mmCIF file of C-alpha atoms and ligand atoms in Angstrom:
data_model
loop_
_atom_site.group_PDB
_atom_site.id
_atom_site.type_symbol
_atom_site.label_atom_id
_atom_site.label_comp_id
_atom_site.label_asym_id
_atom_site.label_seq_id
_atom_site.Cartn_x
_atom_site.Cartn_y
_atom_site.Cartn_z
ATOM 1 C CA MET B 1 -26.315 -29.397 -57.511
ATOM 2 C CA LYS B 2 -26.506 -32.848 -55.900
ATOM 3 C CA THR B 3 -29.565 -33.529 -53.768
ATOM 4 C CA ASP B 4 -29.011 -35.259 -50.488
ATOM 5 C CA HIS B 5 -31.662 -37.993 -50.458
ATOM 6 C CA THR B 6 -30.597 -39.090 -46.990
ATOM 7 C CA GLN B 7 -32.073 -35.978 -45.410
ATOM 8 C CA LYS B 8 -35.390 -37.085 -43.903
ATOM 9 C CA GLU B 9 -37.280 -33.854 -43.304
ATOM 10 C CA PRO B 10 -36.007 -31.176 -45.627
ATOM 11 C CA ARG B 11 -38.247 -28.469 -44.159
ATOM 12 C CA THR B 12 -35.643 -25.749 -44.311
ATOM 13 C CA PRO B 13 -33.355 -24.989 -47.233
ATOM 14 C CA GLN B 14 -30.362 -27.281 -47.458
ATOM 15 C CA ASP B 15 -27.103 -25.427 -47.296
ATOM 16 C CA VAL B 16 -26.012 -25.950 -50.883
ATOM 17 C CA SER B 17 -23.000 -24.540 -52.563
ATOM 18 C CA LEU B 18 -24.095 -23.882 -56.090
ATOM 19 C CA LYS B 19 -21.975 -24.134 -59.177
ATOM 20 C CA ALA B 20 -21.878 -21.081 -61.404
ATOM 21 C CA GLY B 21 -24.762 -21.304 -63.852
ATOM 22 C CA LEU B 22 -28.300 -20.335 -64.728
ATOM 23 C CA TYR B 23 -31.053 -21.998 -62.664
ATOM 24 C CA LEU B 24 -34.641 -21.941 -63.984
ATOM 25 C CA VAL B 25 -36.790 -21.989 -60.865
ATOM 26 C CA PRO B 26 -40.592 -22.468 -60.962
ATOM 27 C CA THR B 27 -42.615 -20.577 -58.352
ATOM 28 C CA PRO B 28 -46.188 -21.264 -57.126
ATOM 29 C CA ILE B 29 -49.164 -20.324 -59.358
ATOM 30 C CA GLY B 30 -51.328 -19.723 -56.293
ATOM 31 C CA ASN B 31 -50.682 -22.027 -53.390
ATOM 32 C CA LEU B 32 -47.370 -21.034 -51.786
ATOM 33 C CA ARG B 33 -46.764 -24.576 -50.614
ATOM 34 C CA ASP B 34 -46.217 -25.620 -54.208
ATOM 35 C CA LEU B 35 -42.692 -24.249 -54.055
ATOM 36 C CA THR B 36 -40.498 -27.345 -54.119
ATOM 37 C CA PHE B 37 -37.766 -28.083 -51.586
ATOM 38 C CA ARG B 38 -35.234 -27.931 -54.365
ATOM 39 C CA ALA B 39 -36.523 -24.537 -55.542
ATOM 40 C CA LEU B 40 -36.174 -23.333 -51.958
ATOM 41 C CA ASP B 41 -32.587 -24.613 -51.809
ATOM 42 C CA ILE B 42 -31.693 -22.830 -55.032
ATOM 43 C CA LEU B 43 -33.350 -19.545 -54.069
ATOM 44 C CA ALA B 44 -31.537 -19.676 -50.736
ATOM 45 C CA GLY B 45 -28.221 -20.554 -52.349
ATOM 46 C CA VAL B 46 -27.882 -18.414 -55.495
ATOM 47 C CA ASP B 47 -25.887 -15.211 -55.707
ATOM 48 C CA LEU B 48 -28.498 -13.339 -57.738
ATOM 49 C CA ILE B 49 -32.171 -13.713 -58.640
ATOM 50 C CA ILE B 50 -33.428 -12.291 -61.917
ATOM 51 C CA CYS B 51 -37.186 -11.840 -62.055
ATOM 52 C CA GLU B 52 -40.027 -10.121 -63.897
ATOM 53 C CA ASP B 53 -40.940 -7.872 -60.985
ATOM 54 C CA THR B 54 -38.815 -7.475 -57.875
ATOM 55 C CA ARG B 55 -41.895 -6.602 -55.771
ATOM 56 C CA VAL B 56 -43.674 -9.870 -56.682
ATOM 57 C CA THR B 57 -40.585 -12.020 -56.163
ATOM 58 C CA GLY B 58 -39.682 -9.992 -53.060
ATOM 59 C CA LYS B 59 -42.998 -11.041 -51.483
ATOM 60 C CA LEU B 60 -42.328 -14.700 -52.270
ATOM 61 C CA MET B 61 -38.834 -14.485 -50.810
ATOM 62 C CA LYS B 62 -40.180 -12.813 -47.694
ATOM 63 C CA ALA B 63 -42.812 -15.542 -47.275
ATOM 64 C CA PHE B 64 -39.974 -18.085 -47.113
ATOM 65 C CA GLY B 65 -37.711 -15.923 -44.964
ATOM 66 C CA LEU B 66 -35.174 -15.397 -47.755
ATOM 67 C CA LYS B 67 -33.305 -12.322 -48.893
ATOM 68 C CA LYS B 68 -31.164 -12.122 -52.013
ATOM 69 C CA PRO B 69 -29.994 -9.503 -54.500
ATOM 70 C CA MET B 70 -32.604 -9.198 -57.277
ATOM 71 C CA ARG B 71 -32.518 -7.684 -60.730
ATOM 72 C CA VAL B 72 -35.300 -7.297 -63.308
ATOM 73 C CA TYR B 73 -35.328 -9.572 -66.337
ATOM 74 C CA ASN B 74 -38.539 -9.386 -68.376
ATOM 75 C CA ASP B 75 -40.000 -9.210 -71.886
ATOM 76 C CA HIS B 76 -38.384 -5.790 -72.369
ATOM 77 C CA SER B 77 -34.895 -7.038 -71.542
ATOM 78 C CA ASN B 78 -32.465 -6.779 -74.435
ATOM 79 C CA GLU B 79 -29.121 -8.084 -75.688
ATOM 80 C CA ARG B 80 -27.274 -5.884 -73.192
ATOM 81 C CA ASP B 81 -29.250 -7.245 -70.264
ATOM 82 C CA ARG B 82 -28.584 -10.791 -71.428
ATOM 83 C CA ALA B 83 -24.889 -10.039 -71.908
ATOM 84 C CA HIS B 84 -24.774 -8.738 -68.324
ATOM 85 C CA VAL B 85 -26.327 -11.911 -66.899
ATOM 86 C CA ILE B 86 -23.969 -14.083 -68.965
ATOM 87 C CA LYS B 87 -20.976 -12.037 -67.750
ATOM 88 C CA VAL B 88 -22.005 -12.394 -64.105
ATOM 89 C CA ILE B 89 -22.293 -16.183 -64.520
ATOM 90 C CA SER B 90 -19.009 -16.375 -66.468
ATOM 91 C CA GLU B 91 -17.332 -14.665 -63.511
ATOM 92 C CA GLY B 92 -18.437 -17.531 -61.281
ATOM 93 C CA GLU B 93 -21.853 -16.549 -59.919
ATOM 94 C CA SER B 94 -25.019 -18.616 -59.730
ATOM 95 C CA VAL B 95 -28.168 -16.922 -61.034
ATOM 96 C CA ALA B 96 -31.802 -18.027 -60.650
ATOM 97 C CA LEU B 97 -34.411 -16.973 -63.206
ATOM 98 C CA VAL B 98 -37.965 -16.836 -61.856
ATOM 99 C CA SER B 99 -41.192 -15.444 -63.273
ATOM 100 C CA ASP B 100 -44.061 -13.875 -61.330
ATOM 101 C CA ALA B 101 -45.724 -17.285 -61.109
ATOM 102 C CA GLY B 102 -45.186 -20.733 -62.579
ATOM 103 C CA THR B 103 -42.428 -22.071 -64.756
ATOM 104 C CA PRO B 104 -40.044 -19.625 -66.459
ATOM 105 C CA LEU B 105 -40.125 -19.608 -70.301
ATOM 106 C CA ILE B 106 -43.672 -21.003 -70.440
ATOM 107 C CA SER B 107 -45.473 -17.922 -71.781
ATOM 108 C CA ASP B 108 -42.954 -16.047 -69.654
ATOM 109 C CA PRO B 109 -39.508 -14.503 -70.283
ATOM 110 C CA GLY B 110 -36.299 -16.504 -70.518
ATOM 111 C CA TYR B 111 -36.063 -18.276 -73.874
ATOM 112 C CA LYS B 112 -33.544 -15.869 -75.413
ATOM 113 C CA LEU B 113 -31.454 -15.868 -72.253
ATOM 114 C CA VAL B 114 -31.349 -19.678 -72.117
ATOM 115 C CA ARG B 115 -30.442 -19.830 -75.812
ATOM 116 C CA GLN B 116 -27.624 -17.338 -75.257
ATOM 117 C CA ALA B 117 -26.394 -19.195 -72.169
ATOM 118 C CA ILE B 118 -26.265 -22.466 -74.134
ATOM 119 C CA VAL B 119 -24.314 -20.788 -76.943
ATOM 120 C CA GLU B 120 -21.834 -19.417 -74.373
ATOM 121 C CA GLY B 121 -21.356 -22.868 -72.844
ATOM 122 C CA ILE B 122 -22.960 -21.907 -69.541
ATOM 123 C CA GLU B 123 -24.560 -24.636 -67.478
ATOM 124 C CA VAL B 124 -28.346 -24.319 -67.386
ATOM 125 C CA THR B 125 -30.419 -26.241 -64.831
ATOM 126 C CA ALA B 126 -34.210 -26.482 -65.105
ATOM 127 C CA LEU B 127 -36.183 -27.440 -62.005
ATOM 128 C CA PRO B 128 -39.579 -29.113 -62.459
ATOM 129 C CA GLY B 129 -42.419 -27.465 -60.589
ATOM 130 C CA ALA B 130 -45.551 -25.356 -60.604
ATOM 131 C CA ASN B 131 -47.150 -24.612 -63.947
ATOM 132 C CA ALA B 132 -50.766 -24.038 -65.027
ATOM 133 C CA VAL B 133 -50.806 -26.253 -68.146
ATOM 134 C CA LEU B 134 -50.479 -29.701 -66.614
ATOM 135 C CA PRO B 135 -53.010 -29.419 -63.758
ATOM 136 C CA ALA B 136 -55.519 -27.939 -66.240
ATOM 137 C CA LEU B 137 -54.997 -30.911 -68.558
ATOM 138 C CA GLN B 138 -55.195 -33.392 -65.661
ATOM 139 C CA LEU B 139 -58.442 -31.889 -64.373
ATOM 140 C CA SER B 140 -60.068 -31.382 -67.787
ATOM 141 C CA GLY B 141 -61.199 -34.987 -68.133
ATOM 142 C CA LEU B 142 -59.992 -34.820 -71.743
ATOM 143 C CA PRO B 143 -57.467 -37.277 -73.200
ATOM 144 C CA SER B 144 -54.049 -36.574 -71.721
ATOM 145 C CA ASP B 145 -51.892 -38.950 -73.772
ATOM 146 C CA ALA B 146 -51.052 -36.376 -76.440
ATOM 147 C CA PHE B 147 -51.555 -32.635 -76.172
ATOM 148 C CA SER B 148 -50.363 -29.358 -77.658
ATOM 149 C CA PHE B 149 -49.844 -26.136 -75.740
ATOM 150 C CA ILE B 150 -50.657 -23.076 -77.847
ATOM 151 C CA GLY B 151 -49.714 -20.384 -75.307
ATOM 152 C CA PHE B 152 -51.822 -17.203 -75.254
ATOM 153 C CA LEU B 153 -54.289 -16.767 -78.114
ATOM 154 C CA PRO B 154 -53.918 -13.469 -79.996
ATOM 155 C CA ALA B 155 -56.019 -10.643 -78.535
ATOM 156 C CA ARG B 156 -57.759 -9.747 -81.823
ATOM 157 C CA SER B 157 -60.292 -12.015 -83.499
ATOM 158 C CA GLY B 158 -58.731 -12.035 -87.004
ATOM 159 C CA PRO B 159 -55.257 -13.237 -85.973
ATOM 160 C CA ARG B 160 -56.856 -15.508 -83.366
ATOM 161 C CA LYS B 161 -58.965 -17.330 -85.952
ATOM 162 C CA ALA B 162 -56.013 -17.522 -88.353
ATOM 163 C CA LEU B 163 -53.905 -19.148 -85.640
ATOM 164 C CA LEU B 164 -56.663 -21.566 -84.649
ATOM 165 C CA GLU B 165 -57.044 -22.672 -88.297
ATOM 166 C CA LYS B 166 -53.457 -23.947 -88.109
ATOM 167 C CA TRP B 167 -54.319 -26.161 -85.143
ATOM 168 C CA HIS B 168 -57.532 -27.505 -86.634
ATOM 169 C CA ASP B 169 -56.238 -30.899 -87.694
ATOM 170 C CA ARG B 170 -53.699 -31.333 -84.933
ATOM 171 C CA PRO B 171 -54.257 -34.666 -83.180
ATOM 172 C CA GLY B 172 -54.633 -34.621 -79.405
ATOM 173 C CA THR B 173 -55.908 -32.158 -76.832
ATOM 174 C CA LEU B 174 -55.187 -28.429 -77.262
ATOM 175 C CA ILE B 175 -54.389 -26.127 -74.339
ATOM 176 C CA CYS B 176 -54.170 -22.331 -74.257
ATOM 177 C CA TYR B 177 -53.895 -19.523 -71.749
ATOM 178 C CA GLU B 178 -56.572 -16.849 -71.793
ATOM 179 C CA THR B 179 -57.518 -13.783 -69.811
ATOM 180 C CA ALA B 180 -60.935 -13.495 -68.152
ATOM 181 C CA PRO B 181 -62.153 -10.447 -70.140
ATOM 182 C CA ARG B 182 -61.295 -12.080 -73.485
ATOM 183 C CA LEU B 183 -62.585 -15.564 -72.644
ATOM 184 C CA LEU B 184 -66.070 -15.316 -74.199
ATOM 185 C CA GLU B 185 -64.911 -13.890 -77.536
ATOM 186 C CA SER B 186 -62.095 -16.434 -77.691
ATOM 187 C CA LEU B 187 -64.409 -19.369 -77.007
ATOM 188 C CA LYS B 188 -66.701 -18.144 -79.791
ATOM 189 C CA ASP B 189 -63.769 -18.059 -82.224
ATOM 190 C CA ILE B 190 -62.565 -21.468 -81.045
ATOM 191 C CA LYS B 191 -66.025 -22.920 -81.736
ATOM 192 C CA LYS B 192 -66.263 -21.172 -85.090
ATOM 193 C CA VAL B 193 -62.922 -22.511 -86.283
ATOM 194 C CA LEU B 194 -62.570 -25.858 -84.504
ATOM 195 C CA GLY B 195 -66.235 -26.838 -84.148
ATOM 196 C CA ASP B 196 -68.294 -27.504 -81.038
ATOM 197 C CA ARG B 197 -65.728 -29.670 -79.282
ATOM 198 C CA PRO B 198 -65.693 -30.855 -75.682
ATOM 199 C CA ALA B 199 -63.666 -28.440 -73.586
ATOM 200 C CA ALA B 200 -62.753 -27.374 -70.058
ATOM 201 C CA ILE B 201 -62.124 -24.039 -68.399
ATOM 202 C CA ALA B 202 -59.715 -24.343 -65.477
ATOM 203 C CA ARG B 203 -59.804 -21.237 -63.305
ATOM 204 C CA GLU B 204 -57.734 -20.128 -60.306
ATOM 205 C CA LEU B 205 -55.820 -23.408 -60.102
ATOM 206 C CA THR B 206 -54.355 -24.220 -56.677
ATOM 207 C CA LYS B 207 -56.148 -21.184 -55.200
ATOM 208 C CA LEU B 208 -59.125 -20.836 -52.861
ATOM 209 C CA TYR B 209 -61.687 -20.470 -55.655
ATOM 210 C CA GLU B 210 -60.274 -23.136 -57.961
ATOM 211 C CA GLU B 211 -62.949 -24.263 -60.404
ATOM 212 C CA VAL B 212 -63.095 -26.473 -63.498
ATOM 213 C CA LYS B 213 -66.026 -26.374 -65.916
ATOM 214 C CA ARG B 214 -66.260 -29.247 -68.385
ATOM 215 C CA GLU B 215 -68.775 -28.852 -71.193
ATOM 216 C CA LYS B 216 -69.076 -28.553 -74.946
ATOM 217 C CA LEU B 217 -67.919 -25.158 -76.185
ATOM 218 C CA SER B 218 -71.498 -24.105 -76.990
ATOM 219 C CA VAL B 219 -72.577 -24.764 -73.380
ATOM 220 C CA LEU B 220 -69.570 -22.916 -71.935
ATOM 221 C CA ILE B 221 -70.339 -19.952 -74.216
ATOM 222 C CA GLU B 222 -73.991 -19.949 -73.147
ATOM 223 C CA GLY B 223 -72.947 -19.908 -69.484
ATOM 224 C CA LEU B 224 -70.614 -16.956 -69.981
ATOM 225 C CA GLU B 225 -73.243 -15.032 -71.929
ATOM 226 C CA LYS B 226 -75.648 -15.548 -69.055
ATOM 227 C CA ASN B 227 -73.311 -14.949 -66.113
ATOM 228 C CA GLY B 228 -70.713 -12.539 -67.495
ATOM 229 C CA PRO B 229 -66.927 -12.937 -67.541
ATOM 230 C CA PRO B 230 -65.384 -15.010 -64.749
ATOM 231 C CA LYS B 231 -62.744 -13.646 -62.396
ATOM 232 C CA GLY B 232 -59.159 -14.794 -62.123
ATOM 233 C CA GLU B 233 -56.667 -16.710 -64.193
ATOM 234 C CA ILE B 234 -57.757 -19.176 -66.816
ATOM 235 C CA VAL B 235 -56.556 -22.116 -68.875
ATOM 236 C CA VAL B 236 -58.711 -23.382 -71.749
ATOM 237 C CA VAL B 237 -58.462 -27.072 -72.674
ATOM 238 C CA ILE B 238 -60.025 -28.252 -75.949
ATOM 239 C CA GLY B 239 -60.738 -31.829 -76.983
ATOM 240 C CA GLU B 240 -59.553 -33.354 -80.223
ATOM 241 C CA ASN B 241 -61.488 -33.093 -83.450
ATOM 242 C CA LYS B 242 -63.048 -36.484 -84.019
ATOM 243 C CA ALA B 243 -64.993 -37.354 -87.147
ATOM 244 C CA GLU B 244 -67.385 -39.436 -85.052
ATOM 245 C CA ASP B 245 -68.019 -36.415 -82.796
ATOM 246 C CA ALA B 246 -68.851 -34.246 -85.791
ATOM 247 C CA GLU B 247 -71.525 -31.746 -84.991
ATOM 248 C CA THR B 248 -75.081 -32.429 -85.987
ATOM 249 C CA ALA B 249 -76.624 -29.967 -88.360
ATOM 250 C CA GLY B 250 -80.320 -30.252 -89.052
ATOM 251 C CA GLY B 251 -80.381 -33.594 -87.257
ATOM 252 C CA GLU B 252 -77.701 -35.102 -89.516
ATOM 253 C CA THR B 253 -74.017 -35.352 -88.749
ATOM 254 C CA ILE B 254 -71.659 -33.508 -91.059
ATOM 255 C CA GLU B 255 -70.179 -36.865 -91.870
ATOM 256 C CA LYS B 256 -73.548 -38.199 -93.075
ATOM 257 C CA GLN B 257 -74.156 -35.083 -95.160
ATOM 258 C CA LEU B 258 -70.753 -35.457 -96.749
ATOM 259 C CA LEU B 259 -71.262 -39.143 -97.504
ATOM 260 C CA ALA B 260 -74.574 -38.361 -99.196
ATOM 261 C CA ALA B 261 -73.029 -35.510 -101.212
ATOM 262 C CA LEU B 262 -70.069 -37.653 -102.244
ATOM 263 C CA LYS B 263 -72.405 -40.060 -104.007
ATOM 264 C CA THR B 264 -72.999 -37.508 -106.755
ATOM 265 C CA LEU B 265 -70.378 -34.784 -106.330
ATOM 266 C CA SER B 266 -66.602 -34.509 -106.472
ATOM 267 C CA VAL B 267 -64.755 -34.195 -103.160
ATOM 268 C CA ARG B 268 -64.246 -30.471 -103.719
ATOM 269 C CA ASP B 269 -67.906 -29.804 -104.628
ATOM 270 C CA ALA B 270 -69.249 -31.980 -101.825
ATOM 271 C CA ALA B 271 -67.037 -30.179 -99.304
ATOM 272 C CA GLU B 272 -68.067 -26.795 -100.632
ATOM 273 C CA MET B 273 -71.736 -27.638 -100.415
ATOM 274 C CA VAL B 274 -71.587 -29.031 -96.879
ATOM 275 C CA ALA B 275 -69.330 -26.191 -95.669
ATOM 276 C CA GLY B 276 -71.829 -23.697 -97.088
ATOM 277 C CA ALA B 277 -74.785 -25.507 -95.501
ATOM 278 C CA THR B 278 -73.215 -25.878 -92.054
ATOM 279 C CA GLY B 279 -71.074 -22.725 -91.858
ATOM 280 C CA LYS B 280 -68.081 -24.895 -90.885
ATOM 281 C CA PRO B 281 -64.536 -24.037 -92.061
ATOM 282 C CA LYS B 282 -64.042 -25.151 -95.687
ATOM 283 C CA LYS B 283 -60.595 -26.594 -95.108
ATOM 284 C CA ALA B 284 -61.752 -28.866 -92.290
ATOM 285 C CA ILE B 285 -64.765 -30.097 -94.239
ATOM 286 C CA TYR B 286 -62.577 -30.688 -97.297
ATOM 287 C CA MET B 287 -60.122 -32.762 -95.233
ATOM 288 C CA LEU B 288 -63.009 -34.801 -93.808
ATOM 289 C CA ALA B 289 -64.441 -35.296 -97.325
ATOM 290 C CA LEU B 290 -61.049 -36.497 -98.542
ATOM 291 C CA LYS B 291 -60.868 -38.951 -95.673
ATOM 292 C CA LEU B 292 -64.402 -40.252 -96.233
ATOM 293 C CA SER B 293 -63.773 -40.682 -99.958
ATOM 294 C CA GLY B 294 -60.647 -42.701 -99.181
ATOM 295 C CA LYS B 295 -58.425 -40.173 -100.970
ATOM 296 C CA ALA B 296 -56.676 -38.745 -97.902
HETATM 297 N N1 SAM T 1 -45.299 -19.454 -66.604
HETATM 298 C C1 SAM T 1 -46.629 -19.658 -66.122
HETATM 299 C C2 SAM T 1 -46.885 -21.173 -65.996
HETATM 300 O O1 SAM T 1 -45.929 -21.910 -65.912
HETATM 301 O O2 SAM T 1 -48.043 -21.589 -65.975
HETATM 302 C C3 SAM T 1 -47.659 -18.960 -66.988
HETATM 303 C C4 SAM T 1 -47.463 -17.495 -67.067
HETATM 304 S S1 SAM T 1 -48.587 -16.693 -68.099
HETATM 305 C C5 SAM T 1 -47.896 -15.078 -68.131
HETATM 306 C C6 SAM T 1 -49.986 -16.431 -67.094
HETATM 307 C C7 SAM T 1 -51.187 -17.265 -67.546
HETATM 308 O O3 SAM T 1 -51.070 -18.584 -67.020
HETATM 309 C C8 SAM T 1 -52.508 -16.736 -67.023
HETATM 310 O O4 SAM T 1 -53.039 -15.730 -67.861
HETATM 311 C C9 SAM T 1 -53.369 -17.989 -67.060
HETATM 312 O O5 SAM T 1 -53.813 -18.253 -68.374
HETATM 313 C C10 SAM T 1 -52.337 -19.062 -66.650
HETATM 314 N N2 SAM T 1 -52.353 -19.241 -65.189
HETATM 315 C C11 SAM T 1 -51.403 -18.865 -64.314
HETATM 316 N N3 SAM T 1 -51.762 -19.200 -63.054
HETATM 317 C C12 SAM T 1 -52.972 -19.799 -63.150
HETATM 318 C C13 SAM T 1 -53.879 -20.359 -62.213
HETATM 319 N N4 SAM T 1 -53.606 -20.364 -60.905
HETATM 320 N N5 SAM T 1 -55.029 -20.897 -62.665
HETATM 321 C C14 SAM T 1 -55.323 -20.901 -63.985
HETATM 322 N N6 SAM T 1 -54.512 -20.376 -64.910
HETATM 323 C C15 SAM T 1 -53.350 -19.831 -64.511
#
């Protein structure tokens, strides 16, 4: 679809004739006015909208005075459902994929459908728009030059810690989605595995009770233990692991303890001793010991 940049006040949907294809349309994560003009044009112009829940998307459509045929496409959709969407598009129709809120495919359904559409040579158009990751990163006050999005952390502690171990040495800021009831236990696991890093909890972004808390993980945990679980939707942003930020244990930084141990012990033994003394993950301490000994 070509956008007409000459139109001065595109307050109402432009009358667009859409090419057959799959359109990935982001919807607001709270504030309805975050729907873009282009998203409005597409929703007004497509032949069919596929969505997680027709009631949720129905409300959005109603808010913008739109009415379109809708069909469910969600995490339970299968090969047959995808084949149906592909067939509809192959026959010349334009289809918009939306999720309940935010950008489709980002911890939401759509990846398999897009992959299938690409294989079938169908044109796929992705619109930029509302999403919870980027505003959380922007508001976190943590470095935004390089970051990794982890998606939702696993619900159980064992798999959660195993997953976090894999991200331990990843450079840059880490971002994950979390639910309010699981937040405290998750933060405890994050601290256990990644250390007491600087972090931010971005809650209810773009909504009335939007709030961002920026503290070290230990302080955020303390607050939750005192005040109970928060309400609403949450993004957790975690600062990078920096050797110079290493936690102090008994008044000494881990780095100092390692340097002292390395004077008399091998890298492996020094790491084992300091990991045992501080309760920090062995692998991380070993990597730091390697670095400090110049063997990394
Ligand atoms: N596709 C969406 C996006 O682009 O952000 C995310 C969908 S995912 C199923 C829902 C999760 O996104 C929530 O559990 C929460 O972690 C995060 N989220 C969505 N809206 C949010 C908001 N307004 N404030 C904070 N986090 C939000």
